[in-house]
Amino acid sequence: MALQKLTQRVQKDWLKVNQLIDRYLYADMPLANQIAQYIKTNMGKRIRPLLVLLSANAFSCQSPLRVSYAASIELLHNASLLHDDVIDESELRRGKEAVHKRWNNKLSILMGDLLIARALQVLVNSNRSEQYKHSRMMSQFIAQAAGQVIEGEVMQLANIGNAHFTEASYLKMIEKKTAKLFAASAMMGPFLSQGTEENMKCMQAFGVSIGIAFQLIDDVLDYTGDEREIGKRVGQDLKEGKWTLPLIVAFKKGDKRQKECIQQALLSKNSKDVLAVQNVVEAVGAIEYTARLSFSYRDQALAMLDRVSQRIDKTGLEEFACFIVERSK
């Protein structure tokens, strides 16, 4: 499933969202605009706003707020990436030099803060009297999602190098750090089309499951991906001391020698030791296990669509779910 086919389903709204994002990226300052232009050329697939639009399309939502919310979600997501790259000391973001490397940590953090402000501004400026209630609640959803992302990031930092980090704890962490923003995106269809609370819960659950599936595929690609496609060095998570699911599974299943190999790589962070861990992760079946679990979460997401009580056009959302687990970057 190609991303282009998905965007064509919502082409007019997709163009409007991208135009709105571009408009709110910039500020009245040359340096900020220079950084904004750099960010704009490296914003990635924009799959979260795409999910907003596909959800709205499925529920035949006509509210213009769908475009505002989609843009707001993407601005918030990019703000979190600017902060993440500083925290993780990442050199690359989508194959290009990270903003904090190109400029410095202070500017990366400030630009992230600016994008958070812009995300809220988009919603405030879309507020008309007849849409006030929706606009206010959408700001609340954005704030709640942002809080969950931060909690997930703190949880990840608290477990850097923690050999006792369990699969259950990891899944809880990525639910906060990654999946909650997908949930906030997926629920917009029923929310803006006056859907029932039950249908909103179904779509939130769809978003959580597909968000976890997304992160698990990212974890797999960190060990098996093509660096030119994934836009970062293979094994980067390991070098940053992060316990992703393939590593957690490998440490649990591995023998004494394999466990020592993992611990050595976490300490040294050199390429030779990282390559050795890649071999361990493959040998114990941790990659296959993680990929299977990702597909299981995809199936859970699809099952939630079947529980929606009103008649909707599920095709775009089903294709989106398949794209998430079949992608190579």
Coordinates of C-alpha atoms in Angstrom, one line a residue:
M1 CA 0.0 0.0 0.0
A2 CA 1.6 3.2 -1.2
L3 CA 1.3 6.4 0.9
Q4 CA 0.3 8.3 -2.2
K5 CA -2.8 6.2 -2.7
L6 CA -3.9 7.1 0.8
T7 CA -3.4 10.8 0.4
Q8 CA -5.3 10.7 -2.9
R9 CA -8.4 9.6 -0.9
V10 CA -8.4 13.0 0.9
Q11 CA -6.5 15.0 -1.7
K12 CA -8.3 18.4 -1.3
D13 CA -8.1 18.3 2.5
W14 CA -4.5 17.0 2.3
L15 CA -3.4 20.1 0.3
K16 CA -5.3 22.4 2.7
V17 CA -3.6 20.8 5.7
N18 CA -0.1 21.1 4.2
Q19 CA -0.8 24.8 3.3
L20 CA -2.0 25.5 6.9
I21 CA 1.1 23.8 8.4
D22 CA 3.4 25.8 6.1
R23 CA 1.6 29.1 7.1
Y24 CA 2.1 28.4 10.9
L25 CA 5.7 27.2 10.7
Y26 CA 7.1 30.7 10.3
A27 CA 7.7 33.6 12.6
D28 CA 8.7 37.3 12.3
M29 CA 12.4 36.5 12.7
P30 CA 14.9 35.6 10.0
L31 CA 16.7 32.9 12.1
A32 CA 13.5 31.2 13.1
N33 CA 12.3 31.2 9.5
Q34 CA 15.6 29.7 8.4
I35 CA 15.1 26.8 10.8
A36 CA 11.4 26.6 9.9
Q37 CA 12.3 26.2 6.2
Y38 CA 14.8 23.4 7.2
I39 CA 12.1 21.7 9.2
K40 CA 9.6 22.0 6.4
T41 CA 11.8 20.2 3.9
N42 CA 12.2 17.3 6.3
M43 CA 8.8 16.8 7.8
G44 CA 8.4 13.2 6.8
K45 CA 5.2 11.3 5.8
R46 CA 2.7 13.4 8.0
I47 CA 0.8 10.2 8.8
R48 CA -0.9 11.6 11.9
P49 CA -2.8 14.3 10.0
L50 CA -3.5 11.8 7.3
L51 CA -5.2 9.6 9.9
V52 CA -7.3 12.6 11.0
L53 CA -8.5 13.1 7.5
L54 CA -9.1 9.5 6.8
S55 CA -11.2 9.2 10.0
A56 CA -13.1 12.3 9.1
N57 CA -13.7 10.9 5.6
A58 CA -14.9 7.6 6.9
F59 CA -17.5 9.3 9.1
S60 CA -18.5 11.7 6.3
C61 CA -17.4 14.7 8.4
Q62 CA -17.9 18.1 6.8
S63 CA -16.6 20.3 9.6
P64 CA -13.7 22.6 8.5
L65 CA -12.2 22.0 11.9
R66 CA -10.9 18.6 10.5
V67 CA -8.2 20.5 8.6
S68 CA -7.2 22.7 11.5
Y69 CA -7.0 19.7 13.9
A70 CA -4.9 17.7 11.4
A71 CA -2.4 20.6 11.1
S72 CA -2.3 21.1 14.8
I73 CA -1.5 17.4 15.4
E74 CA 1.4 17.5 13.0
L75 CA 2.9 20.7 14.5
L76 CA 2.7 19.1 17.9
H77 CA 4.4 15.9 16.6
N78 CA 7.2 17.9 15.1
A79 CA 7.7 19.9 18.2
S80 CA 8.2 16.6 20.1
L81 CA 10.8 15.5 17.6
L82 CA 12.8 18.6 18.0
H83 CA 12.9 18.0 21.8
D84 CA 13.5 14.3 21.4
D85 CA 16.6 14.8 19.2
V86 CA 18.2 17.0 21.9
I87 CA 17.3 14.5 24.7
D88 CA 18.6 11.5 22.7
E89 CA 21.6 13.4 21.2
S90 CA 20.5 12.1 17.8
E91 CA 22.7 13.2 14.9
L92 CA 20.2 12.6 12.1
R93 CA 16.5 13.1 11.6
R94 CA 15.1 11.4 8.5
G95 CA 18.5 11.2 6.9
K96 CA 19.4 14.9 7.5
E97 CA 21.4 16.6 10.2
A98 CA 19.1 17.1 13.2
V99 CA 18.2 20.7 14.0
H100 CA 20.3 20.8 17.2
K101 CA 23.3 19.6 15.3
R102 CA 22.8 22.0 12.5
W103 CA 22.3 24.9 14.9
N104 CA 22.4 24.1 18.7
N105 CA 20.3 22.6 21.5
K106 CA 18.9 25.9 22.6
L107 CA 17.4 26.8 19.2
S108 CA 16.1 23.3 18.8
I109 CA 14.2 23.4 22.1
L110 CA 12.9 26.9 21.4
M111 CA 11.7 25.9 17.9
G112 CA 9.9 23.0 19.5
D113 CA 8.3 25.3 22.0
L114 CA 7.3 27.6 19.1
L115 CA 5.6 24.7 17.3
I116 CA 3.6 23.8 20.4
A117 CA 2.4 27.4 20.6
R118 CA 1.6 27.3 16.8
A119 CA -0.3 24.0 17.3
L120 CA -2.6 25.7 19.8
Q121 CA -2.8 28.9 17.7
V122 CA -4.2 26.9 14.7
L123 CA -7.1 25.8 16.8
V124 CA -7.7 29.2 18.4
N125 CA -7.7 30.9 15.1
S126 CA -10.2 28.4 13.6
N127 CA -12.6 29.2 16.4
R128 CA -15.9 30.6 15.2
S129 CA -18.9 31.2 17.5
E130 CA -20.8 28.1 16.2
Q131 CA -17.6 26.0 16.6
Y132 CA -16.5 27.2 20.0
K133 CA -17.3 24.1 21.9
H134 CA -15.6 21.8 19.4
S135 CA -12.5 24.1 19.2
R136 CA -12.2 24.2 23.0
M137 CA -12.5 20.4 23.3
M138 CA -10.0 19.9 20.5
S139 CA -7.5 22.1 22.4
Q140 CA -8.1 19.8 25.4
F141 CA -7.4 16.7 23.3
I142 CA -4.2 18.2 22.0
A143 CA -3.1 19.1 25.6
Q144 CA -3.9 15.6 26.9
A145 CA -2.0 14.0 24.0
A146 CA 1.0 16.2 24.6
G147 CA 1.0 15.3 28.3
Q148 CA 1.0 11.6 27.4
V149 CA 3.8 12.0 25.0
I150 CA 5.9 13.7 27.7
E151 CA 5.1 11.0 30.3
G152 CA 6.2 8.4 27.8
E153 CA 9.4 10.2 27.1
V154 CA 10.1 10.4 30.9
M155 CA 9.4 6.7 31.3
Q156 CA 11.8 5.9 28.5
L157 CA 14.6 8.0 30.0
A158 CA 14.0 6.4 33.4
N159 CA 14.7 3.0 31.8
I160 CA 17.8 3.8 29.8
G161 CA 20.1 0.8 30.3
N162 CA 17.6 -1.0 32.5
A163 CA 18.0 -4.7 31.9
H164 CA 14.8 -5.4 33.9
F165 CA 12.6 -3.3 31.6
T166 CA 9.7 -5.7 30.8
E167 CA 7.7 -6.2 27.6
A168 CA 4.5 -5.0 29.4
S169 CA 6.2 -1.9 30.7
Y170 CA 7.6 -1.2 27.3
L171 CA 4.2 -1.5 25.6
K172 CA 2.8 0.9 28.2
M173 CA 5.5 3.4 27.5
I174 CA 5.0 3.4 23.7
E175 CA 1.3 3.6 24.2
K176 CA 1.9 7.0 25.9
K177 CA 4.9 8.2 23.8
T178 CA 3.6 7.2 20.4
A179 CA 0.1 5.7 20.4
K180 CA -1.9 8.4 22.2
L181 CA -1.2 10.9 19.4
F182 CA -2.6 8.3 16.9
A183 CA -5.6 7.9 19.2
A184 CA -6.2 11.7 19.3
S185 CA -6.0 11.7 15.5
A186 CA -8.3 8.7 14.9
M187 CA -11.2 9.9 17.1
M188 CA -11.7 13.1 15.1
G189 CA -14.1 11.5 12.6
P190 CA -16.8 10.6 15.1
F191 CA -16.1 13.6 17.3
L192 CA -16.6 16.2 14.5
S193 CA -19.6 14.4 13.0
Q194 CA -21.6 14.3 16.2
G195 CA -20.9 10.6 16.7
T196 CA -21.7 8.6 19.8
E197 CA -19.3 8.4 22.7
E198 CA -19.0 4.6 22.1
N199 CA -17.9 5.2 18.5
M200 CA -15.3 7.8 19.7
K201 CA -14.0 5.1 22.1
C202 CA -13.8 2.6 19.3
M203 CA -11.8 5.0 17.2
Q204 CA -9.5 5.9 20.1
A205 CA -8.8 2.2 20.6
F206 CA -8.2 1.9 16.8
G207 CA -5.6 4.7 17.1
V208 CA -3.9 3.2 20.2
S209 CA -3.5 -0.2 18.5
I210 CA -2.3 1.2 15.2
G211 CA 0.1 3.5 17.1
I212 CA 1.6 0.6 19.0
A213 CA 1.9 -1.3 15.7
F214 CA 3.6 1.7 14.1
Q215 CA 6.2 1.9 16.9
L216 CA 6.9 -1.9 16.9
I217 CA 7.7 -1.7 13.1
D218 CA 10.0 1.2 13.9
D219 CA 11.7 -1.0 16.4
V220 CA 12.2 -3.7 13.8
L221 CA 13.5 -1.3 11.2
D222 CA 16.1 0.0 13.7
Y223 CA 17.7 -3.5 13.4
T224 CA 16.8 -4.5 9.8
G225 CA 16.1 -1.3 7.8
D226 CA 18.0 0.3 5.0
E227 CA 19.7 3.5 6.4
R228 CA 18.9 5.4 3.3
E229 CA 15.2 4.6 3.7
I230 CA 14.8 4.9 7.5
G231 CA 16.8 8.1 7.6
K232 CA 19.0 7.1 10.6
R233 CA 21.8 4.7 11.4
V234 CA 20.8 1.1 11.9
G235 CA 21.2 0.3 15.6
Q236 CA 20.7 3.9 16.7
D237 CA 18.3 3.0 19.5
L238 CA 20.8 0.6 20.9
K239 CA 23.6 3.2 20.8
E240 CA 21.3 5.5 22.7
G241 CA 20.8 2.9 25.4
K242 CA 17.1 2.4 24.6
W243 CA 15.5 -0.9 25.4
T244 CA 13.1 -1.5 22.5
L245 CA 11.1 -4.7 22.2
P246 CA 13.5 -6.7 20.0
L247 CA 16.2 -6.0 22.6
I248 CA 14.0 -6.8 25.5
V249 CA 13.0 -10.1 23.9
A250 CA 16.5 -11.0 23.0
F251 CA 17.8 -10.4 26.5
K252 CA 15.0 -12.5 27.9
K253 CA 15.5 -15.4 25.5
G254 CA 19.3 -15.2 25.1
D255 CA 21.8 -17.4 26.8
K256 CA 24.5 -16.1 29.1
R257 CA 26.9 -15.3 26.3
Q258 CA 24.2 -13.4 24.3
K259 CA 23.1 -11.5 27.4
E260 CA 26.7 -10.4 28.0
C261 CA 27.0 -9.4 24.3
I262 CA 23.9 -7.1 24.8
Q263 CA 25.3 -5.6 28.0
Q264 CA 28.7 -4.9 26.4
A265 CA 27.1 -3.1 23.5
L266 CA 25.0 -0.9 25.8
L267 CA 28.2 0.1 27.6
S268 CA 30.5 0.5 24.6
K269 CA 28.0 1.7 22.0
N270 CA 30.6 1.0 19.3
S271 CA 29.6 -0.3 15.9
K272 CA 31.2 -3.7 16.2
D273 CA 29.3 -4.5 19.4
V274 CA 26.1 -3.2 18.0
L275 CA 26.4 -5.5 14.9
A276 CA 27.0 -8.4 17.3
V277 CA 23.7 -7.5 19.1
Q278 CA 21.9 -7.4 15.7
N279 CA 23.0 -11.0 15.1
V280 CA 21.8 -12.0 18.6
V281 CA 18.4 -10.3 18.0
E282 CA 18.0 -12.2 14.7
A283 CA 19.2 -15.5 16.2
V284 CA 16.8 -15.7 19.0
G285 CA 13.8 -14.7 16.9
A286 CA 13.2 -11.3 18.5
I287 CA 12.7 -9.5 15.1
E288 CA 10.1 -12.1 14.0
Y289 CA 8.4 -11.9 17.4
T290 CA 8.2 -8.1 17.3
A291 CA 6.9 -8.1 13.7
R292 CA 4.2 -10.7 14.6
L293 CA 3.1 -8.6 17.6
S294 CA 2.9 -5.5 15.3
F295 CA 0.6 -7.4 13.0
S296 CA -1.5 -8.6 15.9
Y297 CA -2.0 -4.9 17.0
R298 CA -2.9 -4.1 13.4
D299 CA -5.6 -6.8 13.6
Q300 CA -6.9 -5.4 16.9
A301 CA -7.2 -2.0 15.3
L302 CA -9.2 -3.5 12.3
A303 CA -11.4 -5.3 14.8
M304 CA -12.3 -2.0 16.4
L305 CA -13.6 -0.6 13.1
D306 CA -16.1 -3.5 13.0
R307 CA -17.4 -2.4 16.4
V308 CA -18.3 1.1 15.2
S309 CA -22.1 1.2 15.4
Q310 CA -22.8 3.5 12.5
R311 CA -22.3 2.7 8.8
I312 CA -18.9 4.1 7.7
D313 CA -16.6 3.8 4.8
K314 CA -13.8 1.8 6.4
T315 CA -11.7 1.3 3.3
G316 CA -9.2 4.2 3.8
L317 CA -8.7 3.3 7.5
E318 CA -8.1 -0.4 6.6
E319 CA -5.6 0.6 4.0
F320 CA -3.9 2.9 6.4
A321 CA -3.6 0.1 9.0
C322 CA -2.0 -2.2 6.4
F323 CA 0.4 0.6 5.3
I324 CA 1.6 1.1 8.9
V325 CA 2.9 -2.5 9.3
E326 CA 4.0 -3.1 5.7
R327 CA 6.2 0.0 5.3
S328 CA 10.0 -0.1 4.9
K329 CA 10.7 3.3 6.4

